[in-house]
Short mmCIF file of C-alpha atoms in Angstrom, two decimals:
data_model
loop_
_atom_site.label_atom_id
_atom_site.label_comp_id
_atom_site.label_asym_id
_atom_site.label_seq_id
_atom_site.Cartn_x
_atom_site.Cartn_y
_atom_site.Cartn_z
CA MET A 12 0.00 0.00 0.00
CA ASN A 13 1.56 3.27 -1.07
CA PHE A 14 1.29 6.68 0.60
CA ARG A 15 -1.38 8.03 -1.73
CA THR A 16 -3.55 5.00 -1.00
CA ILE A 17 -3.31 5.75 2.72
CA ALA A 18 -4.32 9.33 2.12
CA ARG A 19 -7.31 8.25 0.03
CA LYS A 20 -8.51 5.79 2.68
CA ALA A 21 -8.33 8.42 5.38
CA SER A 22 -11.28 10.71 5.92
CA PRO A 23 -10.79 13.95 3.96
CA ALA A 24 -12.19 15.92 6.88
CA PHE A 25 -9.72 14.25 9.25
CA VAL A 26 -6.68 14.78 7.01
CA LEU A 27 -7.41 18.36 6.10
CA GLY A 28 -8.36 19.04 9.70
CA TRP A 29 -4.89 18.37 11.05
CA LEU A 30 -3.09 19.68 7.97
CA LEU A 31 -4.76 23.05 8.23
CA THR A 32 -4.52 23.36 12.01
CA ILE A 33 -4.05 27.02 12.82
CA PRO A 34 -1.33 27.77 15.40
CA THR A 35 -2.64 28.57 18.84
CA LEU A 36 -2.79 32.05 20.18
CA PHE A 37 0.46 33.86 20.77
CA ALA A 38 0.62 33.70 24.53
CA GLN A 39 -0.69 30.15 24.77
CA THR A 40 1.81 28.97 22.19
CA VAL A 41 4.85 29.83 24.27
CA GLY A 42 3.39 28.65 27.58
CA ILE A 43 3.18 32.08 29.15
CA GLN A 44 2.14 32.14 32.81
CA PRO A 45 -1.18 33.72 33.81
CA ASP A 46 0.74 36.58 35.47
CA THR A 47 1.52 38.18 32.13
CA VAL A 48 1.89 41.91 31.57
CA GLN A 49 1.78 43.46 28.13
CA GLN A 50 4.28 46.30 27.94
CA THR A 51 5.28 48.71 25.21
CA LEU A 52 8.90 49.70 24.83
CA PRO A 53 8.30 53.32 26.00
CA GLN A 54 6.59 51.97 29.13
CA LEU A 55 9.57 49.74 29.90
CA GLU A 56 11.98 52.62 29.33
CA GLN A 57 10.16 54.75 31.90
CA GLN A 58 10.20 51.91 34.44
CA PHE A 59 13.86 51.39 33.71
CA LEU A 60 14.70 55.04 34.37
CA ASP A 61 12.75 55.03 37.62
CA ARG A 62 13.81 51.69 39.08
CA ASN A 63 17.12 50.42 37.74
CA PHE A 64 19.63 49.73 40.53
CA GLN A 65 22.74 50.50 38.48
CA LEU A 66 21.42 53.92 37.52
CA LEU A 67 20.49 54.59 41.13
CA ALA A 68 23.96 53.56 42.32
CA GLN A 69 25.65 55.79 39.74
CA ARG A 70 23.45 58.74 40.72
CA TYR A 71 24.79 58.29 44.26
CA GLN A 72 28.32 58.38 42.85
CA ILE A 73 27.56 61.80 41.35
CA SER A 74 26.34 62.95 44.76
CA VAL A 75 29.54 61.60 46.32
CA ALA A 76 31.62 63.54 43.79
CA GLU A 77 29.65 66.73 44.50
CA ALA A 78 30.27 66.29 48.23
CA ASN A 79 33.98 65.84 47.52
CA VAL A 80 34.00 69.19 45.68
CA ILE A 81 32.60 70.83 48.81
CA GLN A 82 35.16 69.07 50.98
CA ALA A 83 38.06 70.08 48.72
CA GLY A 84 37.12 73.75 49.10
CA LEU A 85 37.18 73.73 52.92
CA ARG A 86 40.10 75.32 54.77
CA TYR A 87 41.94 73.62 57.60
CA ASN A 88 40.50 74.16 61.06
CA PRO A 89 42.55 76.24 63.50
CA ASN A 90 44.33 74.40 66.29
CA VAL A 91 44.08 75.51 69.92
CA GLN A 92 46.36 74.29 72.73
CA PHE A 93 46.04 75.00 76.44
CA GLN A 94 48.74 74.14 78.95
CA SER A 95 48.44 74.43 82.73
CA ASN A 96 50.25 73.24 85.85
CA PHE A 97 49.20 69.76 86.96
CA PHE A 98 51.49 69.26 89.98
CA ASN A 99 53.72 71.77 91.70
CA PRO A 100 56.74 69.97 93.25
CA GLN A 101 57.64 73.06 95.27
CA THR A 102 54.38 73.02 97.18
CA GLY A 103 53.40 69.41 96.61
CA LYS A 104 49.95 70.44 95.44
CA PHE A 105 47.85 69.69 92.31
CA PHE A 106 46.07 72.21 90.10
CA GLN A 107 47.13 75.38 91.86
CA TYR A 108 45.03 78.18 90.38
CA GLY A 109 44.34 81.66 91.59
CA GLN A 110 46.44 84.73 92.35
CA ASN A 111 49.98 84.58 93.70
CA SER A 112 50.68 86.43 96.92
CA ALA A 113 52.64 89.68 96.85
CA ALA A 114 55.52 87.94 98.62
CA ASP A 115 55.66 85.16 96.00
CA VAL A 116 55.63 87.72 93.20
CA ALA A 117 58.40 89.72 94.88
CA ASN A 118 60.48 86.54 95.16
CA SER A 119 59.59 85.52 91.56
CA GLN A 120 57.77 82.51 92.91
CA PHE A 121 54.77 81.82 90.69
CA ASN A 122 53.12 78.84 92.27
CA ARG A 123 49.60 79.64 91.11
CA GLY A 124 47.88 80.47 87.83
CA GLY A 125 50.56 79.39 85.40
CA MET A 126 49.21 78.69 81.87
CA THR A 127 50.06 78.77 78.19
CA ILE A 128 47.53 79.30 75.37
CA GLN A 129 48.46 78.70 71.76
CA VAL A 130 46.37 79.15 68.57
CA GLN A 131 47.73 78.09 65.19
CA GLN A 132 46.47 77.83 61.60
CA LEU A 133 47.88 75.84 58.68
CA LEU A 134 47.78 77.89 55.47
CA MET A 135 47.96 76.23 52.04
CA LEU A 136 50.18 78.15 49.67
CA ALA A 137 50.63 78.16 45.88
CA GLY A 138 46.88 77.84 45.27
CA LYS A 139 46.66 74.26 46.49
CA ARG A 140 43.08 74.63 47.70
CA SER A 141 41.77 75.92 44.36
CA LYS A 142 43.69 73.18 42.57
CA LEU A 143 42.17 70.55 44.87
CA VAL A 144 38.74 71.94 44.01
CA ALA A 145 39.57 71.77 40.29
CA VAL A 146 40.59 68.08 40.62
CA ALA A 147 37.38 67.33 42.55
CA GLU A 148 35.31 69.12 39.89
CA SER A 149 36.94 66.99 37.22
CA ASN A 150 36.04 63.89 39.24
CA ARG A 151 32.47 65.14 39.42
CA ALA A 152 32.40 65.56 35.64
CA LEU A 153 33.74 62.01 35.23
CA ALA A 154 31.02 60.66 37.52
CA ALA A 155 28.32 62.44 35.50
CA LEU A 156 29.77 61.10 32.24
CA ALA A 157 29.95 57.61 33.72
CA PHE A 158 26.24 57.88 34.54
CA ARG A 159 25.48 58.85 30.93
CA ASP A 160 27.55 55.93 29.67
CA ILE A 161 25.77 53.44 31.94
CA LEU A 162 22.42 54.88 30.89
CA ARG A 163 23.36 54.55 27.21
CA THR A 164 24.53 50.96 27.63
CA LEU A 165 21.58 49.78 29.70
CA ARG A 166 19.04 51.48 27.43
CA TYR A 167 20.60 49.71 24.46
CA GLN A 168 20.42 46.43 26.36
CA LEU A 169 16.76 47.07 27.19
CA ASN A 170 15.80 47.88 23.60
CA THR A 171 17.64 44.94 22.07
CA THR A 172 16.35 42.49 24.68
CA TYR A 173 12.79 43.69 24.15
CA ALA A 174 13.06 43.18 20.39
CA ASN A 175 14.73 39.78 20.74
CA LEU A 176 11.94 38.68 23.07
CA PHE A 177 9.25 39.92 20.68
CA TYR A 178 10.69 38.13 17.65
CA ASP A 179 11.63 34.98 19.56
CA LEU A 180 8.01 34.69 20.69
CA GLN A 181 6.92 35.03 17.07
CA ALA A 182 9.33 32.29 16.03
CA VAL A 183 8.11 29.95 18.77
CA ALA A 184 4.50 30.54 17.75
CA LEU A 185 5.39 29.57 14.19
CA LEU A 186 7.31 26.47 15.24
CA ARG A 187 4.58 25.33 17.63
CA GLY A 188 2.19 25.20 14.72
CA GLU A 189 4.62 23.02 12.79
CA GLU A 190 5.08 20.83 15.86
CA GLY A 191 1.35 20.16 16.05
CA ARG A 192 1.16 19.22 12.39
CA GLN A 193 4.13 16.89 12.61
CA GLN A 194 2.77 15.23 15.75
CA GLN A 195 -0.55 14.50 14.07
CA LEU A 196 1.24 13.23 10.97
CA ILE A 197 3.26 10.79 13.09
CA GLU A 198 0.12 9.53 14.78
CA SER A 199 -1.45 8.92 11.36
CA TYR A 200 1.68 7.09 10.16
CA ARG A 201 1.73 4.91 13.27
CA ILE A 202 -1.81 3.80 12.49
CA ALA A 203 -0.81 3.08 8.91
CA GLN A 204 2.30 1.21 10.08
CA ARG A 205 0.16 -1.24 12.03
CA THR A 206 -1.71 -2.10 8.84
CA GLY A 207 1.52 -2.48 6.89
CA GLY A 208 0.97 0.62 4.74
CA VAL A 209 4.11 2.46 5.93
CA ALA A 210 7.59 1.16 6.56
CA PRO A 211 8.83 1.53 10.17
CA TYR A 212 11.80 3.68 9.11
CA GLU A 213 9.39 6.31 7.75
CA VAL A 214 7.86 6.75 11.20
CA THR A 215 11.31 6.85 12.77
CA ARG A 216 12.42 9.50 10.29
CA LEU A 217 9.41 11.64 11.11
CA GLU A 218 10.01 11.19 14.86
CA ALA A 219 13.63 12.29 14.41
CA ALA A 220 12.45 15.36 12.48
CA LEU A 221 9.98 16.15 15.28
CA ARG A 222 12.73 15.88 17.90
CA ASP A 223 14.89 18.26 15.89
CA LEU A 224 12.00 20.70 15.75
CA ARG A 225 11.41 20.44 19.49
CA ALA A 226 15.11 21.00 20.12
CA THR A 227 14.88 24.20 18.09
CA ILE A 228 11.83 25.28 20.09
CA ALA A 229 13.69 24.50 23.32
CA ASN A 230 16.58 26.72 22.20
CA TYR A 231 14.18 29.57 21.55
CA GLN A 232 12.51 29.04 24.92
CA SER A 233 15.89 29.11 26.61
CA GLN A 234 16.62 32.42 24.90
CA ILE A 235 13.23 33.74 26.00
CA ALA A 236 13.99 32.74 29.62
CA ASP A 237 17.31 34.61 29.43
CA GLU A 238 15.59 37.65 27.98
CA GLN A 239 12.97 37.63 30.72
CA ALA A 240 15.73 37.38 33.33
CA THR A 241 17.55 40.34 31.76
CA LEU A 242 14.39 42.45 31.78
CA ARG A 243 13.66 41.54 35.41
CA VAL A 244 17.09 42.84 36.42
CA LEU A 245 16.88 45.97 34.27
CA LEU A 246 13.40 46.80 35.58
CA ARG A 247 13.99 45.60 39.16
CA GLN A 248 11.04 43.25 39.08
CA THR A 249 10.42 40.45 41.52
CA GLY A 250 8.30 37.37 41.09
CA ASN A 251 7.62 35.36 37.98
CA ARG A 252 5.79 38.02 36.01
CA PHE A 253 6.06 37.45 32.28
CA ILE A 254 6.66 40.56 30.18
CA LEU A 255 4.86 40.27 26.87
CA PRO A 256 6.04 42.76 24.22
CA THR A 257 3.24 44.42 22.31
CA ASP A 258 4.99 45.42 19.10
CA VAL A 259 8.31 46.35 17.52
CA PRO A 260 7.42 48.52 14.52
CA VAL A 261 9.55 48.16 11.40
CA ALA A 262 10.58 51.58 10.09
CA THR A 263 13.15 52.36 7.42
CA PRO A 264 13.77 56.10 7.40
CA PRO A 265 16.73 57.29 5.30
CA LEU A 266 20.19 56.48 6.60
CA PRO A 267 22.04 59.46 8.08
CA GLN A 268 25.19 60.60 6.33
CA LEU A 269 28.21 58.67 7.54
CA SER A 270 30.07 61.88 8.35
CA VAL A 271 27.10 63.06 10.41
CA ALA A 272 27.03 59.76 12.32
CA ILE A 273 30.77 59.95 13.08
CA ASP A 274 30.56 63.59 14.20
CA SER A 275 27.58 62.77 16.40
CA ALA A 276 29.47 59.92 18.01
CA LEU A 277 32.59 62.01 18.68
CA HIS A 278 30.53 64.83 20.21
CA ASN A 279 27.85 62.84 22.05
CA ARG A 280 29.37 59.56 23.20
CA PRO A 281 30.05 59.74 26.93
CA ASP A 282 32.97 57.29 26.74
CA ALA A 283 34.68 59.63 24.25
CA ALA A 284 33.95 62.55 26.59
CA ILE A 285 35.35 60.52 29.50
CA ALA A 286 38.60 60.04 27.61
CA LEU A 287 38.88 63.80 27.04
CA GLU A 288 37.96 64.57 30.64
CA GLN A 289 40.66 62.15 31.77
CA ILE A 290 43.17 64.48 30.09
CA ASN A 291 41.69 67.42 31.96
CA TYR A 292 41.86 65.46 35.21
CA ALA A 293 45.48 64.47 34.60
CA GLU A 294 46.49 68.05 33.79
CA ARG A 295 44.79 69.38 36.91
CA SER A 296 46.46 66.67 38.98
CA LEU A 297 49.83 67.67 37.51
CA SER A 298 49.17 71.32 38.42
CA LEU A 299 48.32 70.22 41.96
CA GLU A 300 51.48 68.12 42.31
CA LYS A 301 53.60 71.06 41.13
CA ALA A 302 51.92 73.29 43.69
CA ARG A 303 52.81 70.78 46.38
CA ARG A 304 56.48 71.62 45.83
CA THR A 305 55.76 74.70 47.92
CA PRO A 306 55.39 73.74 51.60
CA ASP A 307 52.41 74.91 53.61
CA LEU A 308 52.81 77.69 56.16
CA LEU A 309 51.98 77.25 59.83
CA ALA A 310 51.17 80.56 61.59
CA GLY A 311 50.26 80.96 65.24
CA PHE A 312 49.75 83.12 68.34
CA VAL A 313 50.94 82.21 71.84
CA PHE A 314 50.23 83.63 75.30
CA ASP A 315 52.41 82.52 78.24
CA LYS A 316 51.47 83.89 81.64
CA TYR A 317 54.57 83.10 83.68
CA GLY A 318 56.79 80.70 81.75
CA ASN A 319 58.59 82.94 79.27
CA ALA A 320 61.10 85.76 79.28
CA PHE A 321 58.63 87.95 81.11
CA ASN A 322 55.19 87.60 82.54
CA ASN A 323 52.14 87.65 80.26
CA PHE A 324 54.23 86.99 77.17
CA THR A 325 52.37 87.23 73.83
CA GLY A 326 54.01 86.20 70.61
CA LEU A 327 53.51 85.32 66.95
CA TYR A 328 55.28 82.52 65.18
CA THR A 329 55.46 80.85 61.76
CA ALA A 330 56.82 77.48 60.65
CA MET A 331 57.50 75.93 57.26
CA ASP A 332 59.28 72.83 55.95
CA LEU A 333 62.40 73.59 53.97
CA PRO A 334 62.05 72.04 50.48
CA ILE A 335 65.64 70.92 50.25
CA ARG A 336 65.48 67.19 49.57
CA ASN A 337 61.79 66.53 48.86
CA ARG A 338 60.30 68.79 46.21
CA ASN A 339 57.63 66.27 45.19
CA GLN A 340 59.73 65.24 42.20
CA GLY A 341 58.41 61.69 41.98
CA ALA A 342 54.73 62.63 42.15
CA ILE A 343 55.25 65.33 39.51
CA LYS A 344 56.97 62.87 37.19
CA ALA A 345 54.16 60.35 37.64
CA ALA A 346 51.56 63.05 36.95
CA GLU A 347 53.36 64.01 33.73
CA PHE A 348 53.24 60.40 32.55
CA ASN A 349 49.54 60.27 33.45
CA VAL A 350 48.93 63.23 31.16
CA LYS A 351 50.68 61.47 28.28
CA SER A 352 48.83 58.26 29.01
CA SER A 353 45.48 60.08 29.04
CA GLN A 354 46.26 61.75 25.72
CA ALA A 355 47.11 58.40 24.16
CA GLY A 356 43.94 56.92 25.62
CA ALA A 357 41.83 59.73 24.12
CA ASP A 358 43.38 59.20 20.69
CA ASN A 359 42.70 55.47 20.95
CA GLN A 360 39.12 56.11 22.05
CA GLN A 361 38.50 58.28 19.00
CA THR A 362 39.72 55.43 16.80
CA ILE A 363 37.41 53.02 18.62
CA VAL A 364 34.44 55.37 18.22
CA GLN A 365 35.00 55.78 14.49
CA SER A 366 35.45 52.03 14.04
CA ASP A 367 32.25 51.34 15.99
CA VAL A 368 30.29 53.76 13.82
CA LEU A 369 31.67 52.30 10.58
CA ASN A 370 30.83 48.78 11.76
CA ALA A 371 27.28 49.70 12.79
CA TYR A 372 26.75 51.71 9.60
CA ASP A 373 27.85 48.82 7.40
CA LYS A 374 25.54 46.40 9.21
CA LEU A 375 22.59 48.75 8.96
CA SER A 376 23.26 49.37 5.26
CA THR A 377 23.35 45.62 4.65
CA TYR A 378 19.98 45.02 6.32
CA TYR A 379 18.47 48.10 4.67
CA ASN A 380 19.46 46.76 1.28
CA GLN A 381 18.18 43.29 2.11
CA TYR A 382 14.86 44.64 3.37
CA SER A 383 14.43 47.10 0.52
CA THR A 384 14.87 44.32 -2.07
CA LEU A 385 11.85 42.44 -0.75
CA PRO A 386 9.18 42.56 -3.45
CA THR A 387 6.01 44.33 -2.42
CA ASP A 388 4.02 41.14 -2.94
CA TYR A 389 6.54 38.90 -1.16
CA ILE A 390 4.42 38.25 1.94
CA SER A 391 1.29 37.55 -0.10
CA ARG A 392 3.27 35.16 -2.29
CA LEU A 393 4.49 33.41 0.85
CA GLN A 394 0.88 32.93 1.84
CA ASN A 395 0.23 31.53 -1.64
CA ILE A 396 2.73 28.74 -0.96
CA SER A 397 0.42 27.41 1.73
CA VAL A 398 -2.72 28.03 -0.33
CA GLU A 399 -1.38 26.42 -3.52
CA ALA A 400 0.04 23.45 -1.60
CA THR A 401 -3.34 22.82 -0.02
CA ARG A 402 -5.11 23.14 -3.39
CA SER A 403 -2.64 20.72 -5.02
CA TYR A 404 -3.07 18.21 -2.22
CA ASN A 405 -6.84 18.38 -2.49
CA ALA A 406 -6.46 17.68 -6.21
CA ARG A 407 -4.16 14.72 -5.31
CA THR A 408 -1.40 16.08 -7.53
CA ILE A 409 1.13 15.98 -4.66
CA GLY A 410 1.62 13.59 -1.81
CA LEU A 411 1.36 14.34 1.87
CA LEU A 412 5.13 14.58 2.37
CA ASP A 413 5.41 17.01 -0.53
CA TYR A 414 2.67 19.06 1.04
CA LEU A 415 4.44 19.20 4.41
CA ASP A 416 7.73 20.06 2.69
CA LYS A 417 6.05 23.08 1.10
CA ILE A 418 4.56 24.07 4.44
CA ARG A 419 8.02 23.88 6.01
CA THR A 420 9.39 26.03 3.19
CA TYR A 421 6.70 28.59 3.95
CA GLN A 422 7.49 28.55 7.67
CA GLN A 423 11.26 28.79 7.11
CA ALA A 424 10.67 31.78 4.89
CA GLN A 425 8.55 33.30 7.66
CA LEU A 426 11.36 32.66 10.17
CA ASN A 427 13.83 34.33 7.82
CA LEU A 428 11.51 37.33 7.56
CA ILE A 429 11.22 37.47 11.35
CA ASN A 430 15.01 37.38 11.66
CA LEU A 431 15.39 40.09 9.00
CA ARG A 432 13.01 42.40 10.84
CA ASN A 433 14.81 41.74 14.11
CA ASN A 434 18.23 42.31 12.53
CA LEU A 435 16.99 45.55 11.01
CA PHE A 436 15.74 46.83 14.36
CA GLN A 437 18.89 45.63 16.16
CA SER A 438 21.18 47.36 13.65
CA GLN A 439 19.21 50.59 14.05
CA GLN A 440 19.60 50.40 17.80
CA LEU A 441 23.29 49.65 17.39
CA LEU A 442 23.78 52.83 15.35
CA ASN A 443 21.90 54.77 18.03
CA PHE A 444 24.16 53.19 20.65
CA VAL A 445 27.51 53.80 18.96
CA THR A 446 26.62 57.40 18.12
CA SER A 447 24.75 58.13 21.38
CA THR A 448 22.16 59.77 19.13
CA ARG A 449 18.56 58.71 18.50
CA PHE A 450 18.50 58.50 14.75
CA TYR A 451 15.75 55.85 15.05
#
């Protein structure tokens, strides 16, 4: 008994019923949990800005840097010292305060009331305080740029993950439909095998094909689980809530000029700005280290009631280290090398930025060309594959396996179209990312 005979003996309603099974609804197809939330990409972006832990932590770093600017501008506190007699060995008494008798004063015996008061202030010279403030301000600028860079990176991750999730769910829905058709075909072949109409290896071959299909579905489901985990972290969500993307619109506005994209990247990318600010930081640090060659000045006032050349002595004094051996030579040399290193790093970062833009631009151009070459009637002709295959099978001009082969061709073409749309969106987001500009 050949295959066509089996098909003729089977009920036409039964055969066409499982051949034309429509894939289940989108959410049911991928086994989404009841706790499912449909979210648009703008909605997720707002949640991301409000709740992401990394952004919150980096905002605190900016606040830390601002506090350090305040601290760098503060002057040293004055120092006050008070000295008094604890034990007088001449009288054998402790803490002798009060007025000395006229006889003790006449004999220059000052057994009571002796004290010394000293007030001193450390003064930074050579503009060290202003240079410390300048270094702290540069650190604050670096913290703000680091926040922008983290925001740029995480937003790109959010957009690409959202799109991957959306298109992976579409692919699973398509493959689930194929899985149902293959499962019903195997069941039909098993019945035919028991009557001797189909060789056992045919059933085995179909079972192997079904396992391959299920392995592909499992890979997609694994990717979907990873994408859900990424979104949970980005959005700071707890529980097993399933985020269901609503739509990723396909738009193909004109490509920006390459020169415009490169200029936008060089002017807007925070990592490029960080590299330039590192030069500024290194130069300010060098200026500070050079200022530290000049020692600070200690100035003070002292009052000594009885313990100096004469009673009630008041005096002024200053003190300064002599910069004979240590003139901060090593720190200055290291700061000079840091300036050169920062300049080299900025040059390298500009090369990286330009290379990133060229790479993203080439990818986007490739997918633009591929998408633009799709005939306007391509999707309708894809649908015709399924329609014509069904019509040919009803007319018994093709066998069941030929019919399923055409259906698989249709579904593979649909998967390729899904991947093309995803790649187009991903390449647009990549250009936005590498230029730090929303062209799309």
